[in-house]
XYZ file of C-alpha atoms in Angstrom:
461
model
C 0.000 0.000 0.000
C 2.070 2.693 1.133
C 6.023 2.622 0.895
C 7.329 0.024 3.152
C 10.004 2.190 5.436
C 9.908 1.082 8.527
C 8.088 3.887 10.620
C 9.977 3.339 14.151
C 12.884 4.086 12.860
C 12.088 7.643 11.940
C 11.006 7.665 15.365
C 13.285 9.893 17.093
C 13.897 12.306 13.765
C 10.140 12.211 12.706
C 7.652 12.667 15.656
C 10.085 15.248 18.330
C 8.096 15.288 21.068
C 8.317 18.965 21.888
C 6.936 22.235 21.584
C 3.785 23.431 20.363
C 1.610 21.919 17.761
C 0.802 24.203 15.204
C -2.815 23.715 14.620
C -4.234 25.006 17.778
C -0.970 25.890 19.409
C -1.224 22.740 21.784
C 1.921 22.975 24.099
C 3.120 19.850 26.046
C 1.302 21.330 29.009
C -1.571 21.579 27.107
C -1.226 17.831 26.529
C -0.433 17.019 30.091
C -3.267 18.444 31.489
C -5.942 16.454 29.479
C -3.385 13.666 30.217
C -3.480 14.464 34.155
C 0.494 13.337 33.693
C 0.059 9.710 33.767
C 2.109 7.365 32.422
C -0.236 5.847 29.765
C -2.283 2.840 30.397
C -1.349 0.215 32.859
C -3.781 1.246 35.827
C -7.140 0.320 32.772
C -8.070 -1.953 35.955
C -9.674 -5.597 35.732
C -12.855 -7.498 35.982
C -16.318 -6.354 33.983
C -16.082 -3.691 31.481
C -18.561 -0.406 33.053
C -18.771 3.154 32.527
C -19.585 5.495 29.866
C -17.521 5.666 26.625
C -17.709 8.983 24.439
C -16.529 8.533 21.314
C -16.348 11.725 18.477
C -17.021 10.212 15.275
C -16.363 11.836 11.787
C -18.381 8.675 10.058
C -21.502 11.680 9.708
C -23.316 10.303 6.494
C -26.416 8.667 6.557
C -25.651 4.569 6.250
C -22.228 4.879 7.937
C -23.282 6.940 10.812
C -26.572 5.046 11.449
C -24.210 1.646 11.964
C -21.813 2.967 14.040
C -25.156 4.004 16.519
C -26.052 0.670 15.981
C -22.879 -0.989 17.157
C -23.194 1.356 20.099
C -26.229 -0.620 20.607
C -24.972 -3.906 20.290
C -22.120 -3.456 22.112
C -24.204 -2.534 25.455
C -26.446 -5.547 24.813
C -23.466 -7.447 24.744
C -21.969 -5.430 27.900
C -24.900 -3.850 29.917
C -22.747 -2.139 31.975
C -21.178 -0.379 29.368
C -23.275 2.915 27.362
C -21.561 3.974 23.773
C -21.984 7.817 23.247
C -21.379 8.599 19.493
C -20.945 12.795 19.241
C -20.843 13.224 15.493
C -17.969 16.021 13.916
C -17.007 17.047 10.644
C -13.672 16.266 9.230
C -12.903 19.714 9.591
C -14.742 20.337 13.188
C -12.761 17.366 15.003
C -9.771 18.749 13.348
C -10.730 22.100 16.162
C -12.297 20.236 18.636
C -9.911 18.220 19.427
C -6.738 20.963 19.615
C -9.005 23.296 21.626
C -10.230 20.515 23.538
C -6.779 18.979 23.952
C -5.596 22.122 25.989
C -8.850 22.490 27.676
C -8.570 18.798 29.170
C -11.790 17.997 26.801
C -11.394 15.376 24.407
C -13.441 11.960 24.054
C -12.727 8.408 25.206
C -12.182 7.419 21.479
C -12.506 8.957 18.144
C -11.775 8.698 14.101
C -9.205 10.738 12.736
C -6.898 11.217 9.622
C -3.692 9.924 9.400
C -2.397 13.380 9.787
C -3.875 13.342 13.020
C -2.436 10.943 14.174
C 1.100 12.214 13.747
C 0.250 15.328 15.991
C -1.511 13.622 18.575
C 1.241 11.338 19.107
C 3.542 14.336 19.685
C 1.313 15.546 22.336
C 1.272 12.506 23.769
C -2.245 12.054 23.232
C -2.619 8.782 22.970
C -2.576 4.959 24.197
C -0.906 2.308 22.651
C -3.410 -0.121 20.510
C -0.688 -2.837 20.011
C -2.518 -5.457 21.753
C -5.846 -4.380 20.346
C -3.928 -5.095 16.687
C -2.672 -8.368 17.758
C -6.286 -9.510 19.171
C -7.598 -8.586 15.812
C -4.565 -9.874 13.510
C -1.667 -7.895 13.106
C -0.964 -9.832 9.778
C -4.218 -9.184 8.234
C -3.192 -5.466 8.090
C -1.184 -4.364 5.319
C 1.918 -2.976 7.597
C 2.243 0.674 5.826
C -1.200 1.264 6.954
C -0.198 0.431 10.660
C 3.057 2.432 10.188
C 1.757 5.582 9.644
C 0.465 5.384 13.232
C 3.825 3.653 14.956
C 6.716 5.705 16.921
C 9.054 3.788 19.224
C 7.813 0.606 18.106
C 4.425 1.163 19.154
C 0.546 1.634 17.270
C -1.282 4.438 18.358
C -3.909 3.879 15.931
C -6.109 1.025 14.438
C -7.215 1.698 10.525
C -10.512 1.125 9.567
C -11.009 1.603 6.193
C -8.924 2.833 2.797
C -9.323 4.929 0.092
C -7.462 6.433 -2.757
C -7.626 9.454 -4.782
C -8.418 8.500 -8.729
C -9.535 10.874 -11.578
C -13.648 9.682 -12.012
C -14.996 10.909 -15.551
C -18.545 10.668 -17.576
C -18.449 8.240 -20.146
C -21.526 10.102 -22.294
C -19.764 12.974 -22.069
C -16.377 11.784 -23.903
C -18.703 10.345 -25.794
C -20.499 12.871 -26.636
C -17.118 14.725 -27.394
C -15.104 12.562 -29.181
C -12.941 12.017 -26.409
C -10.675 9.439 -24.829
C -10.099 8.665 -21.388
C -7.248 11.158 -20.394
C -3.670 9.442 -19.577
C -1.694 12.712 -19.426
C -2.088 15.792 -17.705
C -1.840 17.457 -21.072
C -4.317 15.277 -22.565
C -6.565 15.797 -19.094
C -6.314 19.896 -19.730
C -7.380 19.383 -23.788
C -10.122 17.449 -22.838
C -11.323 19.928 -19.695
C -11.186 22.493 -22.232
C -13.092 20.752 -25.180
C -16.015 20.517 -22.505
C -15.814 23.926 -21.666
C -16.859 25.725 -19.092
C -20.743 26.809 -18.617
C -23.187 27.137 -15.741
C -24.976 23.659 -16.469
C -20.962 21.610 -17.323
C -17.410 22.451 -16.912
C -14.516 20.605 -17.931
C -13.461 20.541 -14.368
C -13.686 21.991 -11.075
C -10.137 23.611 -9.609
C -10.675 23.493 -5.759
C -8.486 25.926 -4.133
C -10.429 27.245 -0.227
C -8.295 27.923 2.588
C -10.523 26.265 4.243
C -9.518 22.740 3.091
C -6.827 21.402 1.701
C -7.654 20.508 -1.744
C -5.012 22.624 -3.449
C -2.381 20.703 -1.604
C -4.015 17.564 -2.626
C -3.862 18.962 -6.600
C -1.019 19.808 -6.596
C 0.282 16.966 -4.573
C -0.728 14.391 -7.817
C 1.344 16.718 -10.257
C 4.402 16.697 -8.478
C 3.979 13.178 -7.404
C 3.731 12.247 -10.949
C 7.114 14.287 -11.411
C 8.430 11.341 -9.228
C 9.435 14.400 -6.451
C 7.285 15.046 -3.267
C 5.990 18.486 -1.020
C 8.660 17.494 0.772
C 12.410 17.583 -0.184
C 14.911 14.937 1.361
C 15.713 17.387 4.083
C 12.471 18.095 5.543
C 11.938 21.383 3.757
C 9.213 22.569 1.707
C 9.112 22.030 -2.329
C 7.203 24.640 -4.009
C 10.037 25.982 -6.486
C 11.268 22.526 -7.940
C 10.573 22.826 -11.540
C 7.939 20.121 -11.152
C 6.073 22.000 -8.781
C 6.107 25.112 -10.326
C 4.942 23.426 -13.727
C 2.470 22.172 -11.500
C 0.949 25.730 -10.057
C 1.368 27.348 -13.326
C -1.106 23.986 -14.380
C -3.783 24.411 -12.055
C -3.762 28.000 -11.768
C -4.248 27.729 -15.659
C -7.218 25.170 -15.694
C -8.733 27.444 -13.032
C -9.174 30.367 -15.274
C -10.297 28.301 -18.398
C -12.238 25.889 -16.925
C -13.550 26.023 -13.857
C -16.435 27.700 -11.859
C -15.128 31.026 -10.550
C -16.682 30.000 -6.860
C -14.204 26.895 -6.897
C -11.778 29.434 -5.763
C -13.565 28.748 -2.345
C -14.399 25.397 -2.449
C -14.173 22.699 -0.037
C -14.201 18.586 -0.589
C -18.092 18.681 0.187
C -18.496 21.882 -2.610
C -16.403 19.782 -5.351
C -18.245 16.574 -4.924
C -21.476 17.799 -4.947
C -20.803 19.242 -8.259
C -19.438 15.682 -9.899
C -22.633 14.386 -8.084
C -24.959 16.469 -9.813
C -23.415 15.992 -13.108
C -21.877 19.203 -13.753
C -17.902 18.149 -13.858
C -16.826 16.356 -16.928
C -14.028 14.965 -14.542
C -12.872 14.854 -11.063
C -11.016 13.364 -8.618
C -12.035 11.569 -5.595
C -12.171 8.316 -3.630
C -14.874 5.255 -4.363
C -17.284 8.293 -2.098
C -18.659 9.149 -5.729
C -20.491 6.044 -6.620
C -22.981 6.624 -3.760
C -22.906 10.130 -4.053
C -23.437 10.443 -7.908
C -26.644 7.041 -6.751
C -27.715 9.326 -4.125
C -27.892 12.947 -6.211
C -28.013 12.128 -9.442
C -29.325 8.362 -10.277
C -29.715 8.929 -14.119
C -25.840 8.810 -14.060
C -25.189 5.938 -12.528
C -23.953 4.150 -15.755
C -21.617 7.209 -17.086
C -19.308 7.486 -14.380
C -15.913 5.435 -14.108
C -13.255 5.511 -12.505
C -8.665 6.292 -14.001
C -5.815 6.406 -12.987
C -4.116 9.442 -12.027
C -3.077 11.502 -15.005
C 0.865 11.074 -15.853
C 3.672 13.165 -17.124
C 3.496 10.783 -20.504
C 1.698 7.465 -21.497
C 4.310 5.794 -21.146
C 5.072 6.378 -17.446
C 3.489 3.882 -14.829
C 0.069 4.287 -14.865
C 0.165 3.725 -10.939
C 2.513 5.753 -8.872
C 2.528 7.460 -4.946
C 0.053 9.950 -4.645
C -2.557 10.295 -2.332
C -4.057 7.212 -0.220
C -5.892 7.825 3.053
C -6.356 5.074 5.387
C -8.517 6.337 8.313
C -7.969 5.113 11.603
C -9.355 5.237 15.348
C -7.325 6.082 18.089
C -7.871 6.058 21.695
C -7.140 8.925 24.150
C -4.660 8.570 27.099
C -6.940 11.078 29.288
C -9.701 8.601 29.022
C -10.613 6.970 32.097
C -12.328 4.111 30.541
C -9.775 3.142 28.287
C -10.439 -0.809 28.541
C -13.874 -0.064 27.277
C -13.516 2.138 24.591
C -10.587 -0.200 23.370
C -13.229 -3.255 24.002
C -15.294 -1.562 21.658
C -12.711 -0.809 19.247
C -12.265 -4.316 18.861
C -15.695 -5.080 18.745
C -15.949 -2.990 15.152
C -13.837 -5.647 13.438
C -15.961 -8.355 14.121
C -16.375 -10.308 10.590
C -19.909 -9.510 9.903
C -19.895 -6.082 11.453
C -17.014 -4.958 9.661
C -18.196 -5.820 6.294
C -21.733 -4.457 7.059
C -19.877 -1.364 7.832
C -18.094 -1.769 4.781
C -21.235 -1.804 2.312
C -22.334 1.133 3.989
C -20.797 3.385 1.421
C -19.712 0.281 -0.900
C -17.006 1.183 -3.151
C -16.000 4.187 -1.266
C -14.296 2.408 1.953
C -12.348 -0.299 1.008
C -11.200 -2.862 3.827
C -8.191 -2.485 5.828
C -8.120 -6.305 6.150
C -6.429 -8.476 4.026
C -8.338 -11.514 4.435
C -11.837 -9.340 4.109
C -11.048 -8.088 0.271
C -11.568 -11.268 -0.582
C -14.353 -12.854 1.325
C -17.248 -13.428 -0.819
C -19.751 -11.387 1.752
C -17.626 -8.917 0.940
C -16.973 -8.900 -2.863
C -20.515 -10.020 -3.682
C -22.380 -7.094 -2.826
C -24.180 -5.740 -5.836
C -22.694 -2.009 -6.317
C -19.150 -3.554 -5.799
C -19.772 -6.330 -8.835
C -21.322 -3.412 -10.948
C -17.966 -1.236 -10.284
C -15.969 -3.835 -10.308
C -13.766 -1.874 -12.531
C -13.049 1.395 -10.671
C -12.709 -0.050 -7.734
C -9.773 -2.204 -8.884
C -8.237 0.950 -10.134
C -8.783 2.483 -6.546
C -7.467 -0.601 -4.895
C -4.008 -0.735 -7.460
C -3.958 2.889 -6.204
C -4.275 2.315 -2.345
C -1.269 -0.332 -2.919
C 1.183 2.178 -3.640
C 0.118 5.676 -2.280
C 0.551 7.429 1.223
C -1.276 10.329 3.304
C 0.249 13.912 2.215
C 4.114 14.265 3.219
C 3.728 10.810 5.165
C 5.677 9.122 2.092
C 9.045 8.577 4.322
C 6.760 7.645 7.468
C 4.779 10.276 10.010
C 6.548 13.712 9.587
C 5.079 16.677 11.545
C 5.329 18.316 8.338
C 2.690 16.305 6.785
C -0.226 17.822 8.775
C 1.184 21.932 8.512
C 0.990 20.884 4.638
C -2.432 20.004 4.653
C -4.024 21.465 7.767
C -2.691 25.415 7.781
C -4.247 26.247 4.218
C -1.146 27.600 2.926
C -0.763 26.391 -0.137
C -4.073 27.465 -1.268
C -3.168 31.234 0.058
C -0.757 30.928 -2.371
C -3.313 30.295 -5.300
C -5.291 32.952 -3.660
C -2.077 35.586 -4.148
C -1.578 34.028 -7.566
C -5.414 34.521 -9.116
C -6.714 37.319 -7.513
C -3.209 39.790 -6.429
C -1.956 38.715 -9.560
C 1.371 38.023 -7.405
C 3.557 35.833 -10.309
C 3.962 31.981 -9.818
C 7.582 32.121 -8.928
C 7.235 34.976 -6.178
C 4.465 32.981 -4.442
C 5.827 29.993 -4.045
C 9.176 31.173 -2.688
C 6.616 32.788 -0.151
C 4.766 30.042 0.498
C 7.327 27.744 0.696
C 9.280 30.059 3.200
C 5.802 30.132 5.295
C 5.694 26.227 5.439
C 9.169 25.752 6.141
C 8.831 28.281 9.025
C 5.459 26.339 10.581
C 7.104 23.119 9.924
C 9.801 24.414 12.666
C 6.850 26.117 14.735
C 5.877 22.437 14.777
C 8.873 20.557 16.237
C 9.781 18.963 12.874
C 13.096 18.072 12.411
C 14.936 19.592 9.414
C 18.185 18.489 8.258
């Protein structure tokens, strides 16, 4: 899935332990307080599992949300001493409820997060150690680059549930309609975004630049990536002024202006899907999340959407390489003081059925984390997976070989300032409307990361 370096050993250089975390300007007292300065999580006590667990969930769509109320359910049948309380957040809210509420001594029992997260929280020493959770479950039915991006020192602070990779969906009766083939280049992609055009009821494609999100990282993440360079240089730094990644601003900043809607310049994920679901992208890219969304908005599309590969620097290139998988995990807190229960419960999620119930809650758009469950006929015979059988292969070839944003080379502080801070779409902002040249930004920008990836502890050759 991810590149195989071996995460501990970046343990020292990659997660430091120190300072202030740059998203909500979390200090290590900040951490110790919610922490109460224990030691982590021998004292979780013995004998029947009681008390109240609160976990914040980011699983806030319909299907997926109402099962993880219902194994809240289950799992006090099964324990009656036990009560489940799902609190339901955003993406983007958790990512500010749980820095405030980190300082403030405030956070939940257990939670989702992003692999991004994860890195931070460990440097606040936020977390518990799931290593024995992993083993009850099957360490070797997880891929081991999707436990690494949650290991320092040897240990797992977090338990992935689910995968997903970015791919470049398309409508099949538009190329059709066009002439077109499927796009393997990014100069082939920006022909045929321009022979679609760009009018209120279709555009070519959507550019998605708000500094609210981080979808301009993620853009220009895939260009550079397909440059075979990173976000990141070898030494830690920032890469905005590689030739690649100038090539790639000038690109997007370019398809912006031609192509897209003019409001795009504030979207975020939510805003860009929503137009792919309605049918007014020719192309965009996304995770498996658009089958149901495109069922769920749009149903007369169904049959014109499929799923590519990334666009490449020419044909001839792999038509897989490292860009952008996510594989979401759960973590539990080290302030909790029910932290048998909520790990109990964490473990209770995998159970075979359960899991791949959860799994067909969005099917197509979470792919499982478990080796053994990708192919177990439950799994593979539900009816949306057979009918996109197709994409989803292409998203599963993608998750083999991608990794989370700057997480490439294992969990970097960095890779959370890149996606988290919005800087890199400031920069679009100073390129498109204060006309600021591409070269000028990015030396700013880049300067800007490299001086929040300090603010953050990371270490810098």
């Amino acid at each position: 899935m991810t590149p195989s370096t071996s995460v501990s050993s970046h343990s020292a250089s990659a997660l430091s332990r120190r300072g202030f975390m740059v998203l909500g300007g979390i200090g290590m007292c900040g951490a110790l307080a919610a922490c109460g300065g224990k030691d982590s999580a021998d004292d979780e006590g013995t004998g029947p599992l009681r008390g109240t667990v609160t976990m914040w969930s980011s699983f806030t769509q319909g299907p997926r949300a109402d099962w993880m109320k219902k194994m809240a359910e289950e799992f006090h049948k099964k324990n009656p001493d036990v009560t489940v309380k799902i609190e339901q957040f955003s993406w983007s809210e958790f990512n500010t409820k749980w820095t405030t509420g980190l300082t403030a001594g405030q956070v939940p029992d257990i939670s989702t997060a992003l692999p991004n997260n994860v890195v931070e929280m460990i440097n606040s020493e936020a977390l518990v150690p799931l290593d024995k959770v992993i083993d009850s479950i099957g360490r070797d039915r997880f891929p081991k680059p999707a436990l690494a991006e949650g290991q320092s020192d040897g240990k797992s602070y977090s338990v992935p549930i689910y995968s997903h990779a970015q791919v470049m969906w398309y409508r099949k009766d538009v190329l059709s309609s066009k002439g077109l083939s499927v796009p393997t280049t990014w100069e082939e992609l920006a022909k045929a975004a321009k022979a679609v055009g760009k009018s209120d009821s279709l555009y070519g494609l959507s550019v998605p630049l708000g500094t609210g999100d981080m979808l301009g990282a993620r853009y220009l993440n895939f260009y550079v990536r397909s440059a075979g360079q990173r976000l990141l240089k070898d030494d830690g730094t920032a890469n905005l002024t590689s030739e690649a990644a100038l090539s790639g601003i000038k690109y997007w900043t370019d398809l912006y202006k031609s192509v897209s809607p003019e409001g795009s310049l504030d979207y975020a994920v939510l805003d860009q899907a929503t137009l792919f679901y309605q049918g007014k992208t020719a192309f965009d890219f996304n995770s498996g999340f658009h089958i149901s969304g495109v069922a769920k908005d749009s149903p007369n599309l169904v049959d014109s959407i499929a799923a590519a590969p990334l666009p490449r620097m020419k044909a001839s290139d792999p038509a897989n390489y490292p860009a952008e998988v996510s594989n979401v995990p759960l973590v539990v807190w080290e302030a909790s003081k029910v932290k048998r229960e909520a790990k109990a419960f964490l473990e209770f999620l995998f159970t075979k059925d359960k899991y791949i119930e959860f799994l067909h809650s969005v099917p197509g758009g979470m792919l499982p984390v478990l080796n053994d469950i990708s192919k177990d006929p439950s799994y593979v015979g539900n009816e949306t997976i057979k009918k996109y059988s197709d994409s989803i292969k292409v998203i599963q070839d993608q998750v083999g070989v991608g990794s989370a944003i700057g997480m490439e080379k294992g969990p970097l502080a960095q890779a959370g300032v890149l996606t988290s801070q919005g800087l890199i779409e400031k920069m679009y902002h100073s390129i498109i409307i204060d006309k600021t040249d591409i070269e000028t930004a990015a030396k700013d920008c880049e300067k800007k990361l490299n001086d929040a990836f300090k603010a953050a502890g990371a270490s810098i050759k």
